[in-house]
Structures are given as C-alpha cells and as structure tokens.
mmCIF file of the C-alpha atoms, coordinates in Angstrom:
data_MODEL
# 
_entry.id   MODEL 
# 
loop_
_atom_site.group_PDB 
_atom_site.id 
_atom_site.type_symbol 
_atom_site.label_atom_id 
_atom_site.label_alt_id 
_atom_site.label_comp_id 
_atom_site.label_asym_id 
_atom_site.label_entity_id 
_atom_site.label_seq_id 
_atom_site.pdbx_PDB_ins_code 
_atom_site.Cartn_x 
_atom_site.Cartn_y 
_atom_site.Cartn_z 
_atom_site.occupancy 
_atom_site.B_iso_or_equiv 
_atom_site.pdbx_formal_charge 
_atom_site.auth_seq_id 
_atom_site.auth_comp_id 
_atom_site.auth_asym_id 
_atom_site.auth_atom_id 
_atom_site.pdbx_PDB_model_num 
ATOM 1  C CA . MET A 1 1  ? -4.591 35.826 -26.775 1.00 0.00 ? 1  MET A CA 1 
ATOM 2  C CA . ALA A 1 2  ? -3.887 39.618 -24.979 1.00 0.00 ? 2  ALA A CA 1 
ATOM 3  C CA . ALA A 1 3  ? -0.115 39.867 -24.768 1.00 0.00 ? 3  ALA A CA 1 
ATOM 4  C CA . PRO A 1 4  ? 1.476  39.876 -20.974 1.00 0.00 ? 4  PRO A CA 1 
ATOM 5  C CA . GLY A 1 5  ? 1.636  42.437 -18.578 1.00 0.00 ? 5  GLY A CA 1 
ATOM 6  C CA . PRO A 1 6  ? 4.996  43.687 -17.518 1.00 0.00 ? 6  PRO A CA 1 
ATOM 7  C CA . VAL A 1 7  ? 6.927  41.789 -14.836 1.00 0.00 ? 7  VAL A CA 1 
ATOM 8  C CA . ARG A 1 8  ? 5.942  42.721 -11.157 1.00 0.00 ? 8  ARG A CA 1 
ATOM 9  C CA . PRO A 1 9  ? 9.087  43.836 -9.103  1.00 0.00 ? 9  PRO A CA 1 
ATOM 10 C CA . ASP A 1 10 ? 8.191  40.561 -6.951  1.00 0.00 ? 10 ASP A CA 1 
ATOM 11 C CA . ARG A 1 11 ? 8.040  38.238 -10.059 1.00 0.00 ? 11 ARG A CA 1 
ATOM 12 C CA . ARG A 1 12 ? 11.457 39.383 -11.203 1.00 0.00 ? 12 ARG A CA 1 
ATOM 13 C CA . PRO A 1 13 ? 14.514 36.498 -11.387 1.00 0.00 ? 13 PRO A CA 1 
ATOM 14 C CA . ARG A 1 14 ? 16.699 37.369 -8.689  1.00 0.00 ? 14 ARG A CA 1 
ATOM 15 C CA . PRO A 1 15 ? 20.035 37.255 -10.150 1.00 0.00 ? 15 PRO A CA 1 
ATOM 16 C CA . GLN A 1 16 ? 22.204 37.538 -6.636  1.00 0.00 ? 16 GLN A CA 1 
ATOM 17 C CA . PRO A 1 17 ? 20.719 34.605 -4.322  1.00 0.00 ? 17 PRO A CA 1 
ATOM 18 C CA . LEU A 1 18 ? 21.281 32.607 -7.983  1.00 0.00 ? 18 LEU A CA 1 
ATOM 19 C CA . LEU A 1 19 ? 24.915 33.412 -8.144  1.00 0.00 ? 19 LEU A CA 1 
ATOM 20 C CA . VAL A 1 20 ? 25.693 33.556 -4.277  1.00 0.00 ? 20 VAL A CA 1 
ATOM 21 C CA . GLY A 1 21 ? 24.060 29.923 -4.405  1.00 0.00 ? 21 GLY A CA 1 
ATOM 22 C CA . THR A 1 22 ? 26.018 28.475 -7.607  1.00 0.00 ? 22 THR A CA 1 
ATOM 23 C CA . LEU A 1 23 ? 29.186 29.891 -6.079  1.00 0.00 ? 23 LEU A CA 1 
ATOM 24 C CA . ALA A 1 24 ? 28.222 27.823 -3.119  1.00 0.00 ? 24 ALA A CA 1 
ATOM 25 C CA . ALA A 1 25 ? 27.588 24.600 -4.788  1.00 0.00 ? 25 ALA A CA 1 
ATOM 26 C CA . TYR A 1 26 ? 30.896 24.802 -6.667  1.00 0.00 ? 26 TYR A CA 1 
ATOM 27 C CA . LEU A 1 27 ? 32.774 25.617 -3.629  1.00 0.00 ? 27 LEU A CA 1 
ATOM 28 C CA . GLN A 1 28 ? 31.179 22.679 -1.688  1.00 0.00 ? 28 GLN A CA 1 
ATOM 29 C CA . ARG A 1 29 ? 31.861 20.289 -4.520  1.00 0.00 ? 29 ARG A CA 1 
ATOM 30 C CA . GLN A 1 30 ? 35.463 21.375 -4.384  1.00 0.00 ? 30 GLN A CA 1 
ATOM 31 C CA . ASP A 1 31 ? 35.238 19.698 -1.052  1.00 0.00 ? 31 ASP A CA 1 
ATOM 32 C CA . LEU A 1 32 ? 35.870 23.184 1.041   1.00 0.00 ? 32 LEU A CA 1 
ATOM 33 C CA . ASP A 1 33 ? 35.840 22.607 4.595   1.00 0.00 ? 33 ASP A CA 1 
ATOM 34 C CA . ALA A 1 34 ? 31.896 23.216 6.006   1.00 0.00 ? 34 ALA A CA 1 
ATOM 35 C CA . ASP A 1 35 ? 33.193 25.772 8.345   1.00 0.00 ? 35 ASP A CA 1 
ATOM 36 C CA . LEU A 1 36 ? 34.995 28.089 5.860   1.00 0.00 ? 36 LEU A CA 1 
ATOM 37 C CA . LEU A 1 37 ? 31.916 28.019 3.691   1.00 0.00 ? 37 LEU A CA 1 
ATOM 38 C CA . ARG A 1 38 ? 29.687 29.141 6.296   1.00 0.00 ? 38 ARG A CA 1 
ATOM 39 C CA . ARG A 1 39 ? 32.274 31.686 6.987   1.00 0.00 ? 39 ARG A CA 1 
ATOM 40 C CA . TYR A 1 40 ? 32.561 32.873 3.368   1.00 0.00 ? 40 TYR A CA 1 
ATOM 41 C CA . LEU A 1 41 ? 28.627 32.807 3.348   1.00 0.00 ? 41 LEU A CA 1 
ATOM 42 C CA . GLN A 1 42 ? 28.426 34.555 6.611   1.00 0.00 ? 42 GLN A CA 1 
ATOM 43 C CA . SER A 1 43 ? 25.382 32.219 7.501   1.00 0.00 ? 43 SER A CA 1 
ATOM 44 C CA . PRO A 1 44 ? 25.342 29.230 9.688   1.00 0.00 ? 44 PRO A CA 1 
ATOM 45 C CA . ASP A 1 45 ? 23.136 27.200 6.981   1.00 0.00 ? 45 ASP A CA 1 
ATOM 46 C CA . PRO A 1 46 ? 25.027 27.542 3.810   1.00 0.00 ? 46 PRO A CA 1 
ATOM 47 C CA . ASP A 1 47 ? 22.149 24.840 2.149   1.00 0.00 ? 47 ASP A CA 1 
ATOM 48 C CA . ARG A 1 48 ? 19.763 27.714 2.180   1.00 0.00 ? 48 ARG A CA 1 
ATOM 49 C CA . TYR A 1 49 ? 21.890 29.276 -0.711  1.00 0.00 ? 49 TYR A CA 1 
ATOM 50 C CA . ILE A 1 50 ? 22.452 26.125 -2.468  1.00 0.00 ? 50 ILE A CA 1 
ATOM 51 C CA . THR A 1 51 ? 19.130 25.463 -4.382  1.00 0.00 ? 51 THR A CA 1 
ATOM 52 C CA . ARG A 1 52 ? 17.859 23.180 -7.108  1.00 0.00 ? 52 ARG A CA 1 
ATOM 53 C CA . GLU A 1 53 ? 18.322 26.306 -9.283  1.00 0.00 ? 53 GLU A CA 1 
ATOM 54 C CA . ALA A 1 54 ? 21.711 26.573 -8.170  1.00 0.00 ? 54 ALA A CA 1 
ATOM 55 C CA . VAL A 1 55 ? 22.885 23.253 -8.723  1.00 0.00 ? 55 VAL A CA 1 
ATOM 56 C CA . GLN A 1 56 ? 21.323 23.376 -12.290 1.00 0.00 ? 56 GLN A CA 1 
ATOM 57 C CA . HIS A 1 57 ? 22.857 26.460 -13.046 1.00 0.00 ? 57 HIS A CA 1 
ATOM 58 C CA . LEU A 1 58 ? 26.231 24.907 -11.720 1.00 0.00 ? 58 LEU A CA 1 
ATOM 59 C CA . ASP A 1 59 ? 25.495 22.192 -14.215 1.00 0.00 ? 59 ASP A CA 1 
ATOM 60 C CA . GLY A 1 60 ? 24.860 24.158 -16.919 1.00 0.00 ? 60 GLY A CA 1 
ATOM 61 C CA . LEU A 1 61 ? 27.943 26.106 -16.440 1.00 0.00 ? 61 LEU A CA 1 
ATOM 62 C CA . THR A 1 62 ? 30.426 23.599 -15.946 1.00 0.00 ? 62 THR A CA 1 
ATOM 63 C CA . GLY A 1 63 ? 28.794 20.603 -18.470 1.00 0.00 ? 63 GLY A CA 1 
ATOM 64 C CA . ALA A 1 64 ? 27.940 18.718 -15.786 1.00 0.00 ? 64 ALA A CA 1 
ATOM 65 C CA . VAL A 1 65 ? 25.876 15.445 -15.539 1.00 0.00 ? 65 VAL A CA 1 
ATOM 66 C CA . PRO A 1 66 ? 22.678 17.058 -13.655 1.00 0.00 ? 66 PRO A CA 1 
ATOM 67 C CA . GLU A 1 67 ? 22.016 15.547 -10.182 1.00 0.00 ? 67 GLU A CA 1 
ATOM 68 C CA . ASP A 1 68 ? 18.382 15.133 -11.034 1.00 0.00 ? 68 ASP A CA 1 
ATOM 69 C CA . SER A 1 69 ? 17.689 13.465 -14.267 1.00 0.00 ? 69 SER A CA 1 
ATOM 70 C CA . PRO A 1 70 ? 15.137 15.686 -16.092 1.00 0.00 ? 70 PRO A CA 1 
ATOM 71 C CA . GLU A 1 71 ? 13.948 12.618 -17.860 1.00 0.00 ? 71 GLU A CA 1 
ATOM 72 C CA . PRO A 1 72 ? 13.255 9.082  -16.837 1.00 0.00 ? 72 PRO A CA 1 
ATOM 73 C CA . ALA A 1 73 ? 16.538 6.945  -17.077 1.00 0.00 ? 73 ALA A CA 1 
ATOM 74 C CA . TRP A 1 74 ? 15.440 4.678  -19.692 1.00 0.00 ? 74 TRP A CA 1 
ATOM 75 C CA . MET A 1 75 ? 14.867 7.643  -22.020 1.00 0.00 ? 75 MET A CA 1 
ATOM 76 C CA . ALA A 1 76 ? 18.154 8.684  -21.520 1.00 0.00 ? 76 ALA A CA 1 
ATOM 77 C CA . VAL A 1 77 ? 19.560 5.069  -21.927 1.00 0.00 ? 77 VAL A CA 1 
ATOM 78 C CA . GLY A 1 78 ? 16.931 5.131  -25.230 1.00 0.00 ? 78 GLY A CA 1 
ATOM 79 C CA . ARG A 1 79 ? 18.577 8.624  -26.838 1.00 0.00 ? 79 ARG A CA 1 
ATOM 80 C CA . HIS A 1 80 ? 22.327 7.761  -25.782 1.00 0.00 ? 80 HIS A CA 1 
ATOM 81 C CA . ILE A 1 81 ? 21.825 4.145  -27.692 1.00 0.00 ? 81 ILE A CA 1 
ATOM 82 C CA . ALA A 1 82 ? 20.272 6.169  -30.729 1.00 0.00 ? 82 ALA A CA 1 
ATOM 83 C CA . ARG A 1 83 ? 22.651 8.675  -30.864 1.00 0.00 ? 83 ARG A CA 1 
ATOM 84 C CA . ASP A 1 84 ? 25.662 5.976  -30.966 1.00 0.00 ? 84 ASP A CA 1 
ATOM 85 C CA . GLY A 1 85 ? 23.921 4.381  -33.633 1.00 0.00 ? 85 GLY A CA 1 
ATOM 86 C CA . ARG A 1 86 ? 24.297 0.676  -31.665 1.00 0.00 ? 86 ARG A CA 1 
ATOM 87 C CA . PHE A 1 87 ? 21.225 -0.709 -33.564 1.00 0.00 ? 87 PHE A CA 1 
ATOM 88 C CA . SER A 1 88 ? 21.624 0.742  -36.854 1.00 0.00 ? 88 SER A CA 1 
# 
C-alpha cells in the first residue's frame, strides 16, 4: 500500500467557517434574536454557517447529546441498559 501523498490545499479542513458556524450555533441555541445574529454574522442567511459539522462540534464542546444520533435508537437504548446493568 502506497503512503498517502501531501494534502492538497483545496482538501484541507477550513477552521474559520467551522469556528464561525460553531459560534453561530451556540448563539442560536441561546435564543439570540435572529436579526442580531444576522447582524453579528454580517449575513442575511445565518444558516449557511450553521452546518451539521458545526452543530456536531458544538455538541462535542458542550457535552450535549447530538441532535442526530450517529447510531440507531435501539442500539443506544441497548448500550444504556447494558451500561446501567439492569439485566445483570
């Protein structure tokens, strides 16, 4: 297997949009007025910054439960039951 080549500049992660989106998602969760959020972002469409990745990043930073579960609900329930030892 060949070693991966250098990362092309157009394939690098872009931290600034993620940072802006994470901050915007946080402010939106704090019930900041929509007009104030648009003014803060200097954009008529704040949702273009609040991507799925930004929300996941915010969830990871705050320890929140993700909005969209990465696994089926029944797996999460089973994992919680196993962890709590209710059937032991």
